[in-house]
Amino acid sequence: MISRPLREPEKGLGLTVLPYARTAAIIGAHPTVTDDRITFEERLQIYKGTKTRWSDGREIIVLTREPGDTSIEVLEREIPGFAPAYAESHKAKRWTTLYTDQGMNRVLARTPYAIGFSDMGTITAERLPIKVLKMNGVLPTPENVLSGRFPLVKRLAFVFLKDKLPDGAKAFLDFVRSSEGGKVLRASGYLPAK
Amino acid sequence: MTKRDGTIGLGRLLANRLYPVTLAVGVLVSISLPATYYVLESRALSRAATIHAQALSEHLQSLILEVPALWKYQAYKYMVILQEFLHYKAVTSVRVLDEAGQPVTLYEHRSAEAEAWWNRYAPVGSAPIIFNNRKVGTVHVGVSQGHLLALTLALLLLSAALGVGLALVMYRLPIGVVKGMEAQIQGLIETVERSNAKLQREAKEADTLLEEANRERRRLAALNEVSRRLAALHETGQILSLIVNEAARLLGTEGAGLRMVDGEDLVVRARTESVADLMARGRIKVGESLSGLIVATGEPVVVEDLAGDARYDVSHKRAALEQGFHGFLGVPLRVQGQTIGVLNVYTKARRRFTPDETSLLFAFADLAALAIEKGRLLREAEAGRALLADRVIALEEALAGVKRLQGLLPICAWCRKVRNDQNYWQQVDSYFAEHAEVRFSHGICPDCKKKLSPA
């Protein structure tokens, strides 16, 4: 499973990419944070170290992911100026870096006044105590994702070698892409792929 | 480069120069390799220690993330982190400092190996503990260099052996090669010297030949000059005087003299004034003294010192010694294979005339003999010409007389008187006495006697 496009070296491996779901890449915070929204500009300022406090005066504990992570790539693609700000902060080892989605979710859920990344599917499915912040005043609801008002979207896909796909796996893929599978995905906070 | 004994000292010279170089190379190889290895590995250990420190710093960030204000007091959690961190690492010491640079004593770790002497200056890596964009502490991680020192020591021993071996090869190999070349060069030098000696000999011979050629040229020039001057003279006295003077000049002697064969004697015909006493006897016999010997044998005579020559005339020798003459060279004067005289030169110094000088005097004597012969022939021709002239005059006079008697002479058929040009009748005997230088002696023939004296 991947949540990013194939990279150049992977494109020559004869892999079949089968998209099956979409989910909103969200900016999350620990429930102790009183703020409920954030803007692109504020996100940039936090990474640059110029915004260090929440509106209630508490220190913002910044959690981030390593370069190449899907959430980072989505932010680099959608937020102007984010890529150089992130690269500079990563080089300076300015913020605490977590290397897995699960690690990010776990630390974000337990660290007061922390800000980090997650996605709606994981938060919904795992019922994590993470506060989803509005991005530029827009909540990452399925409607806003479908309408395009919420721009930060991860696209999930299965990746396999077509001639080596077992029948059972093929049946599973068919189920996931069916209307029944779509119901399950929606119930878990995901949107079926187009 | 060449030693006093003439051999080339290249091998020794090279050995002297190679010794410090090879020693330096040996030491350099012995030390540089392990030193380089130690420096590089030590830096690698330092980098590893820094990476360890960075890793521990990240672990501590997780700890700080959980309890930001009390992270320095989480001994148990730190112990768990440390145990996991130390797993399979050659870390001997860990030291954590807080934001004020004070050691967090709870987090101090030193293994027994850290106390060993060889780890006194072991590499230490450091990394800051950054949490939420601020430095909250520093991690120092020390690693053991025991393994590095052991390998460096082993490498030092190996390099020392290698260095010594290399130095020996560097020292011995070129010297061996150079000594081999030196022997070849020595051989070449000897060959060159032999060739050089040969060339010098040939050059000397060429010089000698050139000198001989020059001498011959000078001799020919001198002879040519003398010949020219002799040819210009006709009077015998002048010729003989020129011969002795030129002979003395050509041979560079103080005197010269000439005797001519006169029957069984040799007569002094010319001499320089300096040897007048040495040729005081104007006439000597052929075979007598040195001049007589030369004429008798037809061969030249060379005497280095007349004082020791028993063949030389006693009176002449005495005069020679009195006047300080010692050297002598005499050659025969020959014309058409016949010796007509002798030409001698005298020197005051003892001198052994060379074959070239003898040859020169010989050649000059031949010229002189020809000149003398020419003078003689000229004299004879002059005498013949005078005699011929006398005879021509006599004949002319006789012819004149004959002419006077030519023509028709009128004669009386009875008295036998003839009529002369003055138309005067004259007796026949007086007429012929006047015109034909004939004198008559008067007598009577038998017929007339019978007539005149019938009784």
XYZ file of C-alpha atoms in Angstrom:
649
model
C 0.000 0.000 0.000
C 1.243 3.479 -0.796
C -0.067 6.963 -0.276
C 2.175 8.639 -2.822
C 2.893 8.299 -6.540
C 5.553 5.809 -7.647
C 9.046 7.270 -7.643
C 11.165 7.146 -10.797
C 13.184 4.027 -9.867
C 9.922 2.225 -8.962
C 8.246 2.999 -12.273
C 10.432 0.557 -14.163
C 9.618 -2.428 -11.938
C 6.395 -3.408 -13.739
C 4.237 -2.596 -10.731
C 0.510 -2.111 -11.022
C -0.896 0.768 -8.957
C -4.531 0.390 -8.009
C -5.966 3.453 -6.172
C -8.625 2.509 -3.673
C -9.193 5.428 -1.275
C -8.561 9.070 -0.442
C -8.284 10.732 2.947
C -7.574 14.243 4.210
C -4.012 14.927 5.404
C -4.673 16.972 8.504
C -2.753 19.246 10.857
C -3.441 17.753 14.264
C -2.844 18.958 17.790
C -3.003 17.570 21.307
C -6.454 18.074 22.854
C -4.907 20.492 25.387
C -4.513 23.009 22.595
C -7.292 25.580 22.701
C -6.807 26.846 19.133
C -9.070 25.135 16.564
C -7.608 26.440 13.340
C -4.424 27.296 11.620
C -3.460 28.966 8.360
C -0.824 28.116 5.778
C 1.126 31.184 6.909
C 1.028 30.200 10.578
C 2.216 26.664 9.661
C 5.155 28.197 7.850
C 5.950 30.478 10.816
C 5.856 27.539 13.216
C 8.358 25.605 11.071
C 10.567 28.658 10.777
C 10.474 29.106 14.567
C 8.890 32.561 14.442
C 5.588 31.405 15.945
C 6.308 29.495 19.139
C 3.213 29.973 21.226
C -0.447 29.040 20.967
C -2.940 31.823 21.328
C -3.255 30.984 25.028
C 0.458 31.535 25.517
C 1.429 27.897 25.795
C 4.579 26.766 24.036
C 3.969 24.947 20.787
C 5.650 21.525 20.838
C 6.445 20.800 17.183
C 6.442 17.243 15.918
C 7.450 16.527 12.352
C 8.178 13.699 9.917
C 11.264 12.803 7.928
C 11.774 14.031 4.345
C 9.873 11.959 1.793
C 6.921 11.288 4.064
C 3.596 11.590 2.268
C 2.251 14.253 4.614
C 5.405 16.360 4.103
C 5.129 15.949 0.336
C 1.459 17.017 0.424
C 2.328 20.119 2.429
C 5.302 20.917 0.153
C 2.983 20.605 -2.848
C 0.084 22.647 -1.460
C 1.640 25.295 0.832
C 3.790 27.866 -0.980
C 7.186 28.275 0.704
C 6.839 25.185 2.858
C 9.517 23.134 1.071
C 12.497 25.428 1.813
C 11.249 26.148 5.344
C 10.965 22.435 6.050
C 14.370 21.665 4.518
C 16.037 24.358 6.618
C 14.394 23.184 9.842
C 15.260 19.574 9.135
C 18.893 20.432 8.483
C 19.041 22.344 11.772
C 17.316 19.407 13.559
C 15.058 22.030 15.023
C 12.030 19.854 15.726
C 11.378 16.378 17.069
C 11.197 14.018 14.138
C 9.098 10.872 14.170
C 9.577 8.214 11.567
C 6.260 6.377 11.381
C 2.601 7.338 11.122
C 1.905 5.314 14.222
C 4.736 7.001 16.152
C 3.504 10.437 15.119
C -0.087 9.610 16.118
C 0.983 8.091 19.433
C 3.300 10.961 20.463
C 0.894 13.613 19.194
C -1.902 12.045 21.242
C 0.121 11.994 24.435
C 2.169 15.225 24.248
C 0.411 18.291 25.621
C 0.436 21.390 23.381
C 1.968 19.433 20.521
C 1.265 19.998 16.820
C 1.848 17.394 14.159
C 0.440 15.496 11.160
C -2.071 12.756 10.710
C -4.903 11.829 8.420
C -8.592 11.559 8.950
C -8.687 7.854 8.163
C -6.183 6.914 10.871
C -7.718 9.219 13.483
C -11.190 7.888 12.757
C -10.234 4.252 12.520
C -8.032 4.259 15.621
C -10.184 6.733 17.548
C -7.097 8.759 18.494
C -7.410 11.711 20.896
C -6.062 14.163 18.337
C -7.574 17.532 17.720
C -8.102 18.197 14.002
C -7.368 21.858 13.227
C -9.197 23.750 10.509
C -6.861 24.584 7.675
C -7.449 28.120 6.526
C -10.866 27.853 8.264
C -11.896 24.644 6.465
C -12.477 21.354 8.280
C -11.329 18.212 6.452
C -14.855 16.767 6.151
C -15.623 14.315 3.330
C -17.704 16.970 1.660
C -14.902 19.541 1.746
C -12.469 16.951 0.442
C -14.832 15.931 -2.384
C -15.548 19.561 -3.203
C -11.876 20.443 -3.167
C -12.221 23.140 -0.546
C -9.869 21.183 1.659
C -6.736 20.817 -0.489
C -4.555 18.477 1.589
C -5.444 15.010 0.340
C -3.650 11.699 0.483
C -4.423 9.125 -2.209
C -4.110 5.528 -1.068
C -3.381 2.709 -3.504
C -2.507 -0.970 -3.670
C 0.705 -1.824 -5.471
C 1.346 -5.305 -6.857
C 2.789 -7.360 -9.658
C -0.177 -8.280 -11.786
C 0.962 -11.748 -12.865
C 1.881 -12.720 -9.318
C -1.292 -11.568 -7.604
C -2.919 -14.491 -5.766
C -6.580 -15.099 -6.392
C -7.425 -14.315 -2.778
C -5.709 -10.936 -3.025
C -7.424 -10.254 -6.311
C -10.765 -11.015 -4.673
C -9.889 -8.702 -1.802
C -9.025 -5.876 -4.187
C -12.267 -6.412 -6.008
C -14.111 -6.192 -2.665
C -12.339 -3.020 -1.601
C -13.230 -1.343 -4.874
C -16.861 -2.543 -4.695
C -19.755 -0.551 -3.261
C -19.629 -2.718 -0.135
C -15.983 -1.920 0.239
C -16.784 1.732 -0.276
C -19.177 1.639 2.653
C -16.482 0.172 4.892
C -14.004 2.853 3.759
C -16.448 5.667 4.477
C -17.203 4.224 7.910
C -13.441 4.292 8.615
C -12.971 7.928 7.618
C -11.794 7.274 4.050
C -13.352 8.144 0.716
C -13.349 5.591 -2.086
C -11.047 6.390 -4.986
C -12.586 8.031 -8.012
C 83.985 11.278 -9.725
C 87.187 9.445 -10.529
C 89.113 8.257 -7.492
C 92.806 8.616 -6.961
C 93.392 5.076 -8.121
C 91.738 5.959 -11.463
C 88.556 3.980 -10.869
C 85.106 5.551 -10.857
C 83.575 6.097 -7.401
C 79.945 6.154 -8.548
C 78.895 3.239 -6.361
C 80.436 4.761 -3.254
C 79.052 8.183 -4.108
C 75.580 6.749 -4.648
C 75.840 4.751 -1.435
C 76.738 7.904 0.505
C 73.809 9.768 -0.990
C 71.347 6.907 -0.772
C 72.059 6.153 2.860
C 70.164 9.089 4.392
C 67.430 8.835 1.751
C 66.814 5.159 2.314
C 66.990 5.681 6.064
C 64.393 8.420 5.759
C 62.224 6.265 3.497
C 62.533 3.334 5.890
C 61.543 5.448 8.862
C 58.812 7.158 6.872
C 57.305 3.889 5.661
C 57.632 2.375 9.136
C 55.873 5.263 10.791
C 53.688 6.874 8.166
C 51.533 3.840 7.458
C 50.541 3.099 11.068
C 50.382 6.813 11.844
C 48.090 7.413 8.893
C 46.030 4.414 9.862
C 45.787 5.637 13.453
C 44.824 9.177 12.404
C 42.217 8.002 9.909
C 40.750 5.376 12.198
C 40.799 7.747 15.126
C 38.852 10.253 13.058
C 36.478 7.483 12.020
C 36.058 6.578 15.696
C 35.403 10.231 16.479
C 32.774 10.315 13.749
C 31.266 7.104 15.106
C 31.250 8.581 18.610
C 29.529 11.700 17.244
C 26.937 9.551 15.470
C 26.407 7.640 18.746
C 26.021 10.950 20.558
C 23.489 12.138 17.979
C 21.557 8.875 18.317
C 21.488 9.148 22.109
C 20.479 12.788 21.762
C 17.470 11.728 19.694
C 16.570 9.117 22.314
C 16.791 11.804 24.953
C 14.509 14.004 22.832
C 11.816 11.316 23.186
C 12.378 11.352 26.905
C 12.145 15.119 27.008
C 9.026 14.957 24.856
C 7.327 12.900 27.545
C 8.336 15.077 30.474
C 9.926 18.292 29.260
C 10.517 19.809 32.667
C 11.702 16.699 34.491
C 13.728 14.932 31.806
C 16.926 15.061 33.885
C 15.400 12.971 36.630
C 14.046 10.007 34.684
C 16.718 7.583 35.841
C 14.803 4.411 35.135
C 13.600 5.485 31.712
C 17.103 6.714 30.915
C 18.541 3.377 32.027
C 16.220 1.617 29.592
C 17.239 4.007 26.843
C 20.927 3.600 27.689
C 20.782 -0.188 27.761
C 19.173 -0.203 24.374
C 21.648 2.386 23.141
C 24.747 0.569 24.387
C 23.761 -2.662 22.737
C 26.576 -3.829 20.420
C 28.423 -0.535 20.618
C 32.050 0.023 21.685
C 30.945 2.924 23.855
C 32.986 3.252 27.028
C 31.572 6.421 28.510
C 28.474 8.583 28.316
C 28.154 11.997 29.805
C 25.065 14.200 29.625
C 25.214 17.898 30.351
C 22.157 20.090 30.901
C 21.457 23.433 29.277
C 23.749 25.113 31.823
C 26.622 22.735 30.978
C 26.347 20.925 34.303
C 26.664 17.143 34.243
C 23.499 15.178 34.827
C 25.018 12.791 37.328
C 22.151 10.337 37.134
C 22.951 9.801 33.490
C 26.733 9.315 33.948
C 28.119 6.099 32.540
C 31.716 4.842 32.533
C 32.696 1.272 31.787
C 35.777 -0.402 33.233
C 37.474 -0.118 29.846
C 37.106 3.661 29.981
C 39.528 3.676 32.923
C 42.256 1.816 31.004
C 45.382 3.859 30.171
C 44.989 3.324 26.454
C 41.587 5.054 26.580
C 42.942 8.110 28.372
C 42.918 9.980 25.071
C 40.206 7.963 23.380
C 37.978 9.730 20.799
C 34.869 11.412 22.167
C 31.867 12.471 20.111
C 29.427 15.184 21.090
C 25.930 16.151 20.016
C 23.544 18.781 21.279
C 20.195 17.790 22.703
C 17.771 19.997 20.812
C 14.186 20.038 21.848
C 11.648 22.237 20.161
C 14.217 24.518 18.570
C 16.377 25.062 21.627
C 19.432 23.369 23.039
C 18.590 21.772 26.342
C 21.785 19.816 26.845
C 24.770 18.035 25.358
C 25.703 14.387 25.046
C 29.356 13.253 25.136
C 30.025 9.689 24.084
C 33.451 8.108 24.418
C 34.498 5.035 22.472
C 37.256 2.544 23.142
C 40.423 2.785 21.063
C 41.930 -0.423 22.427
C 41.231 -2.276 19.212
C 42.590 0.645 17.195
C 45.804 0.761 19.246
C 46.314 -2.995 18.920
C 45.857 -2.869 15.150
C 48.097 0.210 14.917
C 50.810 -1.591 16.896
C 50.533 -4.638 14.643
C 50.645 -2.385 11.616
C 53.663 -0.591 13.051
C 55.540 -3.878 13.352
C 54.520 -4.874 9.841
C 55.403 -1.455 8.454
C 58.741 -1.474 10.239
C 59.577 -4.794 8.605
C 58.327 -3.444 5.292
C 60.266 -0.193 5.766
C 63.487 -2.011 6.580
C 62.992 -4.321 3.602
C 62.172 -1.430 1.305
C 65.124 0.581 2.558
C 67.431 -2.367 1.976
C 66.081 -2.853 -1.539
C 66.325 0.873 -2.244
C 69.859 0.932 -0.911
C 71.240 -2.236 -2.413
C 69.465 -2.450 -5.767
C 70.590 0.895 -7.277
C 74.076 0.448 -5.884
C 74.270 -3.005 -7.445
C 73.058 -1.643 -10.756
C 75.410 1.337 -10.562
C 78.352 -0.855 -9.675
C 77.584 -2.992 -12.707
C 77.354 0.161 -14.815
C 80.494 1.442 -13.170
C 82.390 -1.628 -14.330
C 81.043 -1.110 -17.833
C 81.923 2.578 -17.723
C 85.385 1.711 -16.438
C 85.788 -0.617 -19.417
C 84.525 2.099 -21.730
C 86.879 4.623 -20.192
C 89.803 2.283 -20.708
C 88.704 1.752 -24.296
C 88.369 5.492 -24.763
C 91.745 6.074 -23.162
C 93.298 3.483 -25.446
C 91.609 5.101 -28.413
C 92.724 8.475 -27.150
C 96.314 7.287 -26.805
C 96.122 5.847 -30.290
C 94.696 9.103 -31.580
C 97.409 11.030 -29.798
C 100.026 8.773 -31.342
C 98.456 9.232 -34.729
C 98.219 12.962 -34.136
C 101.858 12.984 -33.123
C 102.735 11.018 -36.215
C 100.647 13.411 -38.264
C 102.458 16.311 -36.604
C 105.762 14.662 -37.398
C 104.677 14.122 -40.978
C 103.462 17.675 -41.163
C 106.709 18.891 -39.664
C 108.630 16.777 -42.136
C 106.482 18.116 -44.953
C 107.063 21.653 -43.751
C 110.753 20.982 -43.401
C 110.798 19.495 -46.870
C 108.878 22.470 -48.147
C 111.334 24.849 -46.469
C 114.228 22.794 -47.760
C 112.858 22.843 -51.293
C 112.216 26.555 -50.991
C 115.777 27.116 -49.734
C 117.187 24.877 -52.419
C 115.090 26.652 -54.993
C 116.380 29.985 -53.784
C 119.970 28.783 -53.797
C 119.473 27.224 -57.198
C 118.104 30.490 -58.503
C 121.033 32.420 -57.083
C 123.547 29.874 -58.347
C 122.010 30.019 -61.796
C 122.538 33.756 -61.836
C 126.306 33.337 -61.319
C 128.815 32.356 -63.977
C 132.134 33.167 -62.422
C 133.513 30.116 -60.612
C 134.894 32.029 -57.665
C 131.545 33.617 -57.013
C 129.775 30.275 -57.364
C 132.081 28.541 -54.901
C 131.824 31.390 -52.414
C 128.040 31.324 -52.639
C 128.045 27.551 -52.143
C 129.962 27.621 -48.853
C 128.062 30.571 -47.492
C 124.658 29.062 -48.367
C 125.712 25.657 -47.023
C 126.544 27.252 -43.654
C 123.288 29.192 -43.695
C 121.100 26.218 -44.717
C 122.441 23.953 -41.989
C 122.703 26.713 -39.403
C 126.405 26.145 -38.892
C 129.225 28.506 -38.055
C 131.373 27.563 -41.031
C 131.646 25.681 -44.331
C 134.371 24.711 -46.795
C 134.762 23.063 -50.194
C 137.550 21.043 -51.744
C 137.744 19.960 -55.372
C 139.387 16.900 -56.769
C 142.570 17.718 -58.589
C 144.137 14.534 -59.809
C 145.020 12.537 -56.665
C 144.605 15.561 -54.472
C 141.851 17.557 -52.926
C 142.364 21.274 -53.170
C 140.621 23.919 -51.090
C 138.581 26.007 -53.489
C 136.304 27.906 -51.123
C 135.628 28.311 -47.403
C 134.093 30.685 -44.947
C 136.565 32.793 -43.066
C 135.629 31.135 -39.793
C 137.093 27.776 -40.828
C 140.250 29.044 -42.517
C 142.464 27.359 -39.934
C 140.466 24.145 -40.097
C 141.319 23.943 -43.813
C 144.805 25.350 -43.556
C 146.241 22.545 -45.646
C 145.304 23.672 -49.115
C 145.968 20.280 -50.663
C 145.403 16.852 -49.151
C 145.329 13.407 -50.665
C 142.143 11.563 -51.584
C 141.484 9.245 -48.633
C 143.238 11.563 -46.224
C 141.415 13.150 -43.293
C 137.624 13.366 -43.306
C 137.309 15.127 -46.664
C 139.558 12.603 -48.341
C 137.511 9.798 -46.785
C 134.287 11.277 -48.170
C 135.713 11.529 -51.684
C 137.209 8.054 -51.460
C 133.992 6.406 -50.309
C 131.467 8.716 -51.952
C 129.559 8.589 -48.650
C 128.741 11.425 -46.223
C 130.519 11.623 -42.864
C 128.859 12.859 -39.675
C 130.953 13.625 -36.614
C 129.318 14.787 -33.383
C 132.595 15.887 -31.870
C 135.717 16.291 -33.953
C 137.819 16.085 -30.801
C 137.168 12.357 -30.561
C 137.529 11.502 -34.259
C 140.829 9.844 -35.113
C 140.223 10.091 -38.850
C 140.415 13.878 -38.785
C 143.666 15.502 -39.771
C 145.716 16.284 -36.679
C 146.617 19.845 -37.611
C 143.058 20.596 -38.588
C 141.754 19.004 -35.386
C 144.058 21.154 -33.319
C 142.824 24.267 -35.095
C 139.228 23.135 -34.652
C 139.673 22.605 -30.931
C 141.398 25.921 -30.548
C 138.528 27.688 -32.220
C 135.892 25.637 -30.481
C 134.545 23.667 -33.446
C 133.071 20.242 -32.694
C 130.312 19.211 -35.051
C 131.046 18.140 -38.623
C 129.091 17.056 -41.663
C 130.650 16.433 -45.053
C 129.062 15.217 -48.283
C 130.559 14.462 -51.693
C 130.055 16.740 -54.683
C 129.034 14.512 -57.562
C 128.386 15.005 -61.204
C 127.052 12.149 -63.299
C 128.047 9.629 -60.604
C 131.586 10.911 -60.345
C 132.842 12.648 -57.210
C 134.371 15.961 -58.078
C 134.895 17.322 -54.598
C 133.564 17.554 -51.023
C 131.409 20.084 -49.182
C 131.824 20.325 -45.394
C 129.984 22.282 -42.673
C 131.298 22.868 -39.130
C 129.491 23.725 -35.850
C 130.884 24.956 -32.610
C 128.386 22.969 -30.594
C 128.523 19.192 -30.393
C 125.913 18.223 -32.887
C 124.782 14.982 -34.406
C 123.385 15.967 -37.779
C 120.150 14.217 -38.558
C 119.492 12.174 -41.679
C 117.241 15.005 -42.845
C 120.057 17.510 -42.454
C 122.449 15.143 -44.221
C 119.885 14.722 -46.957
C 119.526 18.511 -47.224
C 123.274 19.029 -47.543
C 123.376 16.199 -50.052
C 120.713 17.874 -52.152
C 122.462 21.197 -51.850
C 125.793 19.558 -52.793
C 124.192 18.140 -55.921
C 123.017 21.621 -56.869
C 126.421 23.028 -56.046
C 128.165 20.338 -58.111
C 125.917 21.133 -61.046
C 126.688 24.833 -60.646
C 130.405 24.094 -60.488
C 130.089 21.814 -63.490
C 128.145 24.490 -65.287
C 130.923 26.973 -64.491
C 133.507 24.530 -65.741
C 131.579 23.905 -68.914
C 131.160 27.619 -69.396
C 134.898 28.117 -68.985
C 135.619 25.368 -71.468
C 133.097 26.796 -73.869
C 134.663 30.226 -73.493
C 138.138 28.815 -74.183
C 136.836 26.902 -77.195
C 135.097 29.990 -78.419
C 138.368 32.034 -78.141
C 140.316 29.334 -79.915
C 137.721 29.209 -82.636
C 137.873 32.969 -82.992
C 141.671 32.849 -83.379
C 141.362 30.237 -86.024
C 138.703 32.153 -87.823
C 141.007 35.215 -87.908
C 143.877 33.084 -89.244
C 141.690 31.621 -91.874
C 140.331 35.000 -92.787
C 143.871 36.285 -93.164
C 144.856 33.255 -95.291
C 141.820 33.774 -97.362
C 142.751 37.393 -97.898
C 146.166 36.270 -99.173
C 144.601 33.767 -101.442
C 142.308 36.462 -102.722
C 145.292 38.619 -103.607
C 146.624 35.853 -105.944
C 143.373 35.255 -107.673
C 142.776 36.337 -111.307
C 144.803 36.363 -114.584
C 148.443 37.037 -113.920
C 150.327 38.327 -117.009
C 153.676 36.660 -117.250
C 156.466 37.101 -119.799
C 156.797 33.977 -121.850
C 160.554 34.460 -122.011
C 161.889 36.037 -118.851
C 159.069 34.796 -116.686
C 158.515 38.197 -115.082
C 154.952 39.037 -114.073
C 153.200 42.367 -114.435
C 151.834 43.782 -111.177
C 148.912 46.082 -110.615
C 151.086 49.120 -111.229
C 151.774 47.747 -114.601
C 155.360 47.089 -113.561
C 157.169 43.896 -114.594
C 158.455 42.140 -111.528
C 160.394 38.973 -110.765
C 158.077 36.052 -109.860
C 159.720 35.379 -106.524
C 159.498 38.968 -105.354
C 155.897 39.171 -106.516
C 154.799 36.121 -104.530
C 156.885 37.300 -101.614
C 154.786 40.451 -101.588
C 151.412 38.946 -102.290
C 151.385 35.467 -100.869
C 153.648 35.711 -97.892
C 155.870 33.162 -99.615
C 159.536 33.315 -99.229
C 161.826 31.731 -101.619
C 165.216 30.076 -100.988
C 167.365 30.386 -103.961
C 169.157 27.354 -105.412
C 169.778 25.668 -108.853
C 167.987 22.785 -110.313
C 169.951 19.985 -112.076
C 168.747 20.947 -115.525
C 169.918 24.537 -115.087
C 173.087 23.394 -113.585
C 173.788 21.307 -116.673
C 173.076 24.242 -118.842
C 175.205 26.619 -116.859
C 177.893 24.279 -116.035
C 178.125 21.759 -118.913
C 181.284 20.476 -117.428
